[in-house]
Amino acid sequence: MNALRLTLLAAAMAVAGCQSLPDKPTEQTMYDFGPATTTPVSGAATGLPLQLPDVQVTGILETSALLYRLAYEDVNRLRPYAFARWSAEPGELLRQRLRDVLGRDRPVLDSAASAALTRRGATPPPVLRVELEEFSQVFDSPTASRGVVRVRCTLLESTGGGERLVAQRSFQVERPAPTPDAAGGVRAMAAASDALAQELAAWLRGR
């Protein structure tokens, strides 16, 4: 009888021990683009100033969630990762990277700095408006994915009668993800954003 009691007590303690174990941990992870990968040029930027307002973002991209598509199931559906987020909304992260890269050729101003320059009698700088249309990790299979960034860029000249269209172009850049997960998607999106910024800089040099 004593042996039976000891057996039951041991079993009860084992169950209690199992019940006291914590649930499998889940960790919210925050990502950004990291440092720019292109090499800065020596000396000061010598090109004409450029006004770069906030990147225009609409719809589901107005979020800090990390978004992906399963192209092999439903390419039209955007899904968020449960425990991975950007440190800011994609439009803000992209503008920062564009400012860093374009700023190697010319001074890049926000709207307030551009207005202050104009009030001091300077010629209003041209305005580059950027609309972010796609910013997601696309899975072509469960083990292969790529980062896709698509924007529409409009270059405008400020005149006495308002803004005049100078040029407009859409850019889409894709980079493969090294791993089929959120961390791999972040690296692909950062690489695609870097490449897009460099393509845009080259386009502006020809204006």
PDB file of C-alpha atoms in Angstrom:
ATOM      1  CA  MET A   1       0.000   0.000   0.000  1.00  0.00           C
ATOM      2  CA  ASN A   2       2.821   2.343   0.894  1.00  0.00           C
ATOM      3  CA  ALA A   3       4.467   1.468  -2.402  1.00  0.00           C
ATOM      4  CA  LEU A   4       1.269   2.338  -4.266  1.00  0.00           C
ATOM      5  CA  ARG A   5       1.010   5.684  -2.465  1.00  0.00           C
ATOM      6  CA  LEU A   6       4.616   6.487  -3.363  1.00  0.00           C
ATOM      7  CA  THR A   7       3.974   5.592  -7.002  1.00  0.00           C
ATOM      8  CA  LEU A   8       0.885   7.802  -7.161  1.00  0.00           C
ATOM      9  CA  LEU A   9       2.726  10.679  -5.458  1.00  0.00           C
ATOM     10  CA  ALA A  10       5.609  10.432  -7.905  1.00  0.00           C
ATOM     11  CA  ALA A  11       3.207  10.425 -10.844  1.00  0.00           C
ATOM     12  CA  ALA A  12       1.374  13.480  -9.479  1.00  0.00           C
ATOM     13  CA  MET A  13       4.643  15.341  -9.023  1.00  0.00           C
ATOM     14  CA  ALA A  14       5.683  14.493 -12.592  1.00  0.00           C
ATOM     15  CA  VAL A  15       2.384  15.822 -13.990  1.00  0.00           C
ATOM     16  CA  ALA A  16       2.682  18.975 -11.898  1.00  0.00           C
ATOM     17  CA  GLY A  17       6.228  19.448 -13.142  1.00  0.00           C
ATOM     18  CA  CYS A  18       5.126  19.142 -16.774  1.00  0.00           C
ATOM     19  CA  GLN A  19       2.291  21.600 -16.224  1.00  0.00           C
ATOM     20  CA  SER A  20       4.701  24.160 -14.737  1.00  0.00           C
ATOM     21  CA  LEU A  21       6.905  24.213 -17.843  1.00  0.00           C
ATOM     22  CA  PRO A  22       6.511  27.457 -19.819  1.00  0.00           C
ATOM     23  CA  ASP A  23       4.903  27.479 -23.253  1.00  0.00           C
ATOM     24  CA  LYS A  24       7.190  27.414 -26.258  1.00  0.00           C
ATOM     25  CA  PRO A  25       8.653  30.944 -26.362  1.00  0.00           C
ATOM     26  CA  THR A  26       7.622  33.386 -29.076  1.00  0.00           C
ATOM     27  CA  GLU A  27       9.729  36.479 -29.719  1.00  0.00           C
ATOM     28  CA  GLN A  28       8.724  39.617 -31.561  1.00  0.00           C
ATOM     29  CA  THR A  29      11.640  40.507 -33.843  1.00  0.00           C
ATOM     30  CA  MET A  30      12.229  44.006 -35.216  1.00  0.00           C
ATOM     31  CA  TYR A  31      14.066  44.586 -38.494  1.00  0.00           C
ATOM     32  CA  ASP A  32      15.392  47.473 -40.553  1.00  0.00           C
ATOM     33  CA  PHE A  33      17.604  47.715 -43.658  1.00  0.00           C
ATOM     34  CA  GLY A  34      20.867  47.867 -41.749  1.00  0.00           C
ATOM     35  CA  PRO A  35      23.724  50.085 -42.969  1.00  0.00           C
ATOM     36  CA  ALA A  36      23.900  51.082 -46.621  1.00  0.00           C
ATOM     37  CA  THR A  37      26.035  48.684 -48.638  1.00  0.00           C
ATOM     38  CA  THR A  38      27.313  51.123 -51.273  1.00  0.00           C
ATOM     39  CA  THR A  39      30.574  52.969 -50.713  1.00  0.00           C
ATOM     40  CA  PRO A  40      30.200  56.720 -50.023  1.00  0.00           C
ATOM     41  CA  VAL A  41      31.967  59.055 -52.426  1.00  0.00           C
ATOM     42  CA  SER A  42      34.673  61.321 -51.045  1.00  0.00           C
ATOM     43  CA  GLY A  43      33.976  65.020 -50.688  1.00  0.00           C
ATOM     44  CA  ALA A  44      30.716  66.964 -50.652  1.00  0.00           C
ATOM     45  CA  ALA A  45      27.780  66.320 -52.978  1.00  0.00           C
ATOM     46  CA  THR A  46      28.043  68.752 -55.895  1.00  0.00           C
ATOM     47  CA  GLY A  47      24.780  68.235 -57.793  1.00  0.00           C
ATOM     48  CA  LEU A  48      21.778  70.529 -57.659  1.00  0.00           C
ATOM     49  CA  PRO A  49      19.538  70.150 -54.581  1.00  0.00           C
ATOM     50  CA  LEU A  50      16.562  67.809 -54.767  1.00  0.00           C
ATOM     51  CA  GLN A  51      13.412  67.807 -52.667  1.00  0.00           C
ATOM     52  CA  LEU A  52      12.367  64.317 -51.549  1.00  0.00           C
ATOM     53  CA  PRO A  53       9.000  64.349 -49.714  1.00  0.00           C
ATOM     54  CA  ASP A  54       7.717  61.378 -47.751  1.00  0.00           C
ATOM     55  CA  VAL A  55       7.260  58.263 -49.874  1.00  0.00           C
ATOM     56  CA  GLN A  56       3.574  57.837 -50.713  1.00  0.00           C
ATOM     57  CA  VAL A  57       2.129  54.559 -49.472  1.00  0.00           C
ATOM     58  CA  THR A  58      -1.493  53.427 -49.585  1.00  0.00           C
ATOM     59  CA  GLY A  59      -3.562  50.437 -48.573  1.00  0.00           C
ATOM     60  CA  ILE A  60      -2.071  47.410 -46.848  1.00  0.00           C
ATOM     61  CA  LEU A  61       1.499  48.726 -47.203  1.00  0.00           C
ATOM     62  CA  GLU A  62       0.686  51.336 -44.546  1.00  0.00           C
ATOM     63  CA  THR A  63       1.895  48.969 -41.833  1.00  0.00           C
ATOM     64  CA  SER A  64       5.100  47.880 -40.145  1.00  0.00           C
ATOM     65  CA  ALA A  65       4.185  44.203 -40.663  1.00  0.00           C
ATOM     66  CA  LEU A  66       6.551  42.105 -42.775  1.00  0.00           C
ATOM     67  CA  LEU A  67       4.447  40.954 -45.741  1.00  0.00           C
ATOM     68  CA  TYR A  68       4.830  37.956 -48.029  1.00  0.00           C
ATOM     69  CA  ARG A  69       3.013  36.209 -50.887  1.00  0.00           C
ATOM     70  CA  LEU A  70       2.782  32.492 -51.623  1.00  0.00           C
ATOM     71  CA  ALA A  71       2.896  32.707 -55.417  1.00  0.00           C
ATOM     72  CA  TYR A  72       2.522  28.944 -55.761  1.00  0.00           C
ATOM     73  CA  GLU A  73      -0.842  29.106 -53.923  1.00  0.00           C
ATOM     74  CA  ASP A  74      -2.388  32.561 -54.359  1.00  0.00           C
ATOM     75  CA  VAL A  75      -0.141  35.341 -55.659  1.00  0.00           C
ATOM     76  CA  ASN A  76      -2.860  37.936 -55.055  1.00  0.00           C
ATOM     77  CA  ARG A  77      -2.926  37.398 -51.297  1.00  0.00           C
ATOM     78  CA  LEU A  78      -0.608  39.335 -48.978  1.00  0.00           C
ATOM     79  CA  ARG A  79       0.079  37.742 -45.596  1.00  0.00           C
ATOM     80  CA  PRO A  80       1.868  39.163 -42.526  1.00  0.00           C
ATOM     81  CA  TYR A  81       4.494  37.302 -40.535  1.00  0.00           C
ATOM     82  CA  ALA A  82       3.211  36.766 -36.988  1.00  0.00           C
ATOM     83  CA  PHE A  83       6.336  37.739 -35.034  1.00  0.00           C
ATOM     84  CA  ALA A  84       8.436  39.814 -37.457  1.00  0.00           C
ATOM     85  CA  ARG A  85       7.984  43.553 -37.995  1.00  0.00           C
ATOM     86  CA  TRP A  86       9.825  46.469 -39.558  1.00  0.00           C
ATOM     87  CA  SER A  87      11.126  49.152 -37.195  1.00  0.00           C
ATOM     88  CA  ALA A  88       9.070  51.692 -39.207  1.00  0.00           C
ATOM     89  CA  GLU A  89       6.621  51.623 -42.093  1.00  0.00           C
ATOM     90  CA  PRO A  90       8.194  50.588 -45.435  1.00  0.00           C
ATOM     91  CA  GLY A  91       7.770  54.047 -46.953  1.00  0.00           C
ATOM     92  CA  GLU A  92       9.837  55.604 -44.177  1.00  0.00           C
ATOM     93  CA  LEU A  93      12.575  52.972 -44.439  1.00  0.00           C
ATOM     94  CA  LEU A  94      12.736  53.349 -48.222  1.00  0.00           C
ATOM     95  CA  ARG A  95      12.910  57.160 -48.049  1.00  0.00           C
ATOM     96  CA  GLN A  96      15.819  56.938 -45.627  1.00  0.00           C
ATOM     97  CA  ARG A  97      17.713  54.636 -47.986  1.00  0.00           C
ATOM     98  CA  LEU A  98      16.927  56.834 -51.010  1.00  0.00           C
ATOM     99  CA  ARG A  99      18.113  59.910 -49.115  1.00  0.00           C
ATOM    100  CA  ASP A 100      21.373  58.159 -48.178  1.00  0.00           C
ATOM    101  CA  VAL A 101      22.140  57.024 -51.742  1.00  0.00           C
ATOM    102  CA  LEU A 102      20.888  60.082 -53.664  1.00  0.00           C
ATOM    103  CA  GLY A 103      22.657  62.332 -51.161  1.00  0.00           C
ATOM    104  CA  ARG A 104      26.016  61.149 -52.483  1.00  0.00           C
ATOM    105  CA  ASP A 105      25.341  63.097 -55.697  1.00  0.00           C
ATOM    106  CA  ARG A 106      23.427  66.124 -54.409  1.00  0.00           C
ATOM    107  CA  PRO A 107      21.852  67.710 -51.301  1.00  0.00           C
ATOM    108  CA  VAL A 108      18.537  65.972 -50.568  1.00  0.00           C
ATOM    109  CA  LEU A 109      15.987  68.134 -48.748  1.00  0.00           C
ATOM    110  CA  ASP A 110      12.683  67.461 -47.062  1.00  0.00           C
ATOM    111  CA  SER A 111       9.692  69.718 -47.722  1.00  0.00           C
ATOM    112  CA  ALA A 112      10.428  72.057 -44.791  1.00  0.00           C
ATOM    113  CA  ALA A 113      14.073  72.590 -45.760  1.00  0.00           C
ATOM    114  CA  SER A 114      13.117  73.186 -49.383  1.00  0.00           C
ATOM    115  CA  ALA A 115      10.531  75.815 -48.368  1.00  0.00           C
ATOM    116  CA  ALA A 116      13.077  77.557 -46.138  1.00  0.00           C
ATOM    117  CA  LEU A 117      15.574  77.663 -49.007  1.00  0.00           C
ATOM    118  CA  THR A 118      12.960  79.183 -51.308  1.00  0.00           C
ATOM    119  CA  ARG A 119      12.041  81.837 -48.734  1.00  0.00           C
ATOM    120  CA  ARG A 120      15.670  82.970 -48.745  1.00  0.00           C
ATOM    121  CA  GLY A 121      15.397  83.698 -52.471  1.00  0.00           C
ATOM    122  CA  ALA A 122      16.898  80.504 -53.890  1.00  0.00           C
ATOM    123  CA  THR A 123      15.405  78.758 -56.906  1.00  0.00           C
ATOM    124  CA  PRO A 124      12.982  76.059 -55.752  1.00  0.00           C
ATOM    125  CA  PRO A 125      14.647  72.658 -56.178  1.00  0.00           C
ATOM    126  CA  PRO A 126      12.999  69.981 -58.313  1.00  0.00           C
ATOM    127  CA  VAL A 127      10.713  67.582 -56.466  1.00  0.00           C
ATOM    128  CA  LEU A 128      10.972  63.805 -56.648  1.00  0.00           C
ATOM    129  CA  ARG A 129       7.717  62.098 -55.680  1.00  0.00           C
ATOM    130  CA  VAL A 130       7.941  58.370 -55.007  1.00  0.00           C
ATOM    131  CA  GLU A 131       4.925  56.056 -54.765  1.00  0.00           C
ATOM    132  CA  LEU A 132       5.556  52.643 -53.224  1.00  0.00           C
ATOM    133  CA  GLU A 133       3.421  50.039 -55.022  1.00  0.00           C
ATOM    134  CA  GLU A 134       4.941  46.692 -53.978  1.00  0.00           C
ATOM    135  CA  PHE A 135       7.095  45.765 -51.020  1.00  0.00           C
ATOM    136  CA  SER A 136       6.914  42.078 -50.178  1.00  0.00           C
ATOM    137  CA  GLN A 137       8.686  38.729 -50.054  1.00  0.00           C
ATOM    138  CA  VAL A 138       7.358  36.459 -52.812  1.00  0.00           C
ATOM    139  CA  PHE A 139       7.623  32.678 -52.392  1.00  0.00           C
ATOM    140  CA  ASP A 140       7.773  30.850 -55.725  1.00  0.00           C
ATOM    141  CA  SER A 141       7.983  27.547 -53.808  1.00  0.00           C
ATOM    142  CA  PRO A 142       8.166  26.631 -50.104  1.00  0.00           C
ATOM    143  CA  THR A 143      11.974  26.850 -50.254  1.00  0.00           C
ATOM    144  CA  ALA A 144      12.617  29.689 -52.734  1.00  0.00           C
ATOM    145  CA  SER A 145      11.633  33.346 -52.361  1.00  0.00           C
ATOM    146  CA  ARG A 146      12.636  36.822 -53.473  1.00  0.00           C
ATOM    147  CA  GLY A 147      12.222  40.378 -52.271  1.00  0.00           C
ATOM    148  CA  VAL A 148      10.238  42.610 -54.625  1.00  0.00           C
ATOM    149  CA  VAL A 149      10.187  46.422 -54.511  1.00  0.00           C
ATOM    150  CA  ARG A 150       8.210  48.431 -57.073  1.00  0.00           C
ATOM    151  CA  VAL A 151       7.861  52.221 -57.165  1.00  0.00           C
ATOM    152  CA  ARG A 152       6.593  54.926 -59.477  1.00  0.00           C
ATOM    153  CA  CYS A 153       8.802  58.026 -59.513  1.00  0.00           C
ATOM    154  CA  THR A 154       7.738  61.463 -60.763  1.00  0.00           C
ATOM    155  CA  LEU A 155      10.238  64.310 -61.192  1.00  0.00           C
ATOM    156  CA  LEU A 156       8.649  67.749 -61.061  1.00  0.00           C
ATOM    157  CA  GLU A 157      10.001  71.259 -61.597  1.00  0.00           C
ATOM    158  CA  SER A 158       8.661  74.059 -59.434  1.00  0.00           C
ATOM    159  CA  THR A 159       7.548  77.099 -61.460  1.00  0.00           C
ATOM    160  CA  GLY A 160       5.655  80.279 -60.728  1.00  0.00           C
ATOM    161  CA  GLY A 161       2.477  78.620 -61.973  1.00  0.00           C
ATOM    162  CA  GLY A 162       2.954  75.417 -59.981  1.00  0.00           C
ATOM    163  CA  GLU A 163       4.741  72.148 -60.659  1.00  0.00           C
ATOM    164  CA  ARG A 164       5.688  71.010 -64.178  1.00  0.00           C
ATOM    165  CA  LEU A 165       6.237  67.379 -65.100  1.00  0.00           C
ATOM    166  CA  VAL A 166       9.836  66.677 -66.089  1.00  0.00           C
ATOM    167  CA  ALA A 167       9.893  62.879 -66.207  1.00  0.00           C
ATOM    168  CA  GLN A 168       8.173  59.825 -64.811  1.00  0.00           C
ATOM    169  CA  ARG A 169       9.297  56.206 -64.583  1.00  0.00           C
ATOM    170  CA  SER A 170       8.425  52.980 -62.777  1.00  0.00           C
ATOM    171  CA  PHE A 171      11.127  50.796 -61.243  1.00  0.00           C
ATOM    172  CA  GLN A 172      10.867  47.189 -60.086  1.00  0.00           C
ATOM    173  CA  VAL A 173      13.810  45.425 -58.487  1.00  0.00           C
ATOM    174  CA  GLU A 174      13.976  41.847 -57.195  1.00  0.00           C
ATOM    175  CA  ARG A 175      16.645  40.114 -55.145  1.00  0.00           C
ATOM    176  CA  PRO A 176      16.713  36.442 -54.009  1.00  0.00           C
ATOM    177  CA  ALA A 177      16.243  35.647 -50.337  1.00  0.00           C
ATOM    178  CA  PRO A 178      19.104  33.577 -48.852  1.00  0.00           C
ATOM    179  CA  THR A 179      16.701  31.680 -46.571  1.00  0.00           C
ATOM    180  CA  PRO A 180      12.951  30.913 -46.868  1.00  0.00           C
ATOM    181  CA  ASP A 181      11.915  32.849 -43.757  1.00  0.00           C
ATOM    182  CA  ALA A 182      11.429  36.371 -42.399  1.00  0.00           C
ATOM    183  CA  ALA A 183      15.149  36.981 -41.859  1.00  0.00           C
ATOM    184  CA  GLY A 184      15.882  35.952 -45.449  1.00  0.00           C
ATOM    185  CA  GLY A 185      13.064  38.166 -46.678  1.00  0.00           C
ATOM    186  CA  VAL A 186      14.490  41.161 -44.814  1.00  0.00           C
ATOM    187  CA  ARG A 187      17.896  40.681 -46.424  1.00  0.00           C
ATOM    188  CA  ALA A 188      16.292  40.371 -49.863  1.00  0.00           C
ATOM    189  CA  MET A 189      14.158  43.486 -49.343  1.00  0.00           C
ATOM    190  CA  ALA A 190      17.151  45.499 -48.121  1.00  0.00           C
ATOM    191  CA  ALA A 191      19.230  44.399 -51.134  1.00  0.00           C
ATOM    192  CA  ALA A 192      16.380  45.206 -53.533  1.00  0.00           C
ATOM    193  CA  SER A 193      15.919  48.650 -51.951  1.00  0.00           C
ATOM    194  CA  ASP A 194      19.651  49.375 -52.257  1.00  0.00           C
ATOM    195  CA  ALA A 195      19.638  48.372 -55.922  1.00  0.00           C
ATOM    196  CA  LEU A 196      16.522  50.445 -56.601  1.00  0.00           C
ATOM    197  CA  ALA A 197      18.106  53.516 -54.989  1.00  0.00           C
ATOM    198  CA  GLN A 198      21.172  53.155 -57.212  1.00  0.00           C
ATOM    199  CA  GLU A 199      19.027  52.746 -60.355  1.00  0.00           C
ATOM    200  CA  LEU A 200      17.078  55.853 -59.401  1.00  0.00           C
ATOM    201  CA  ALA A 201      20.291  57.809 -58.793  1.00  0.00           C
ATOM    202  CA  ALA A 202      21.558  56.852 -62.260  1.00  0.00           C
ATOM    203  CA  TRP A 203      18.220  57.886 -63.797  1.00  0.00           C
ATOM    204  CA  LEU A 204      18.355  61.294 -62.111  1.00  0.00           C
ATOM    205  CA  ARG A 205      21.905  61.922 -63.352  1.00  0.00           C
ATOM    206  CA  GLY A 206      20.508  61.839 -66.884  1.00  0.00           C
ATOM    207  CA  ARG A 207      17.779  64.408 -66.268  1.00  0.00           C
TER     208      ARG A 207
END
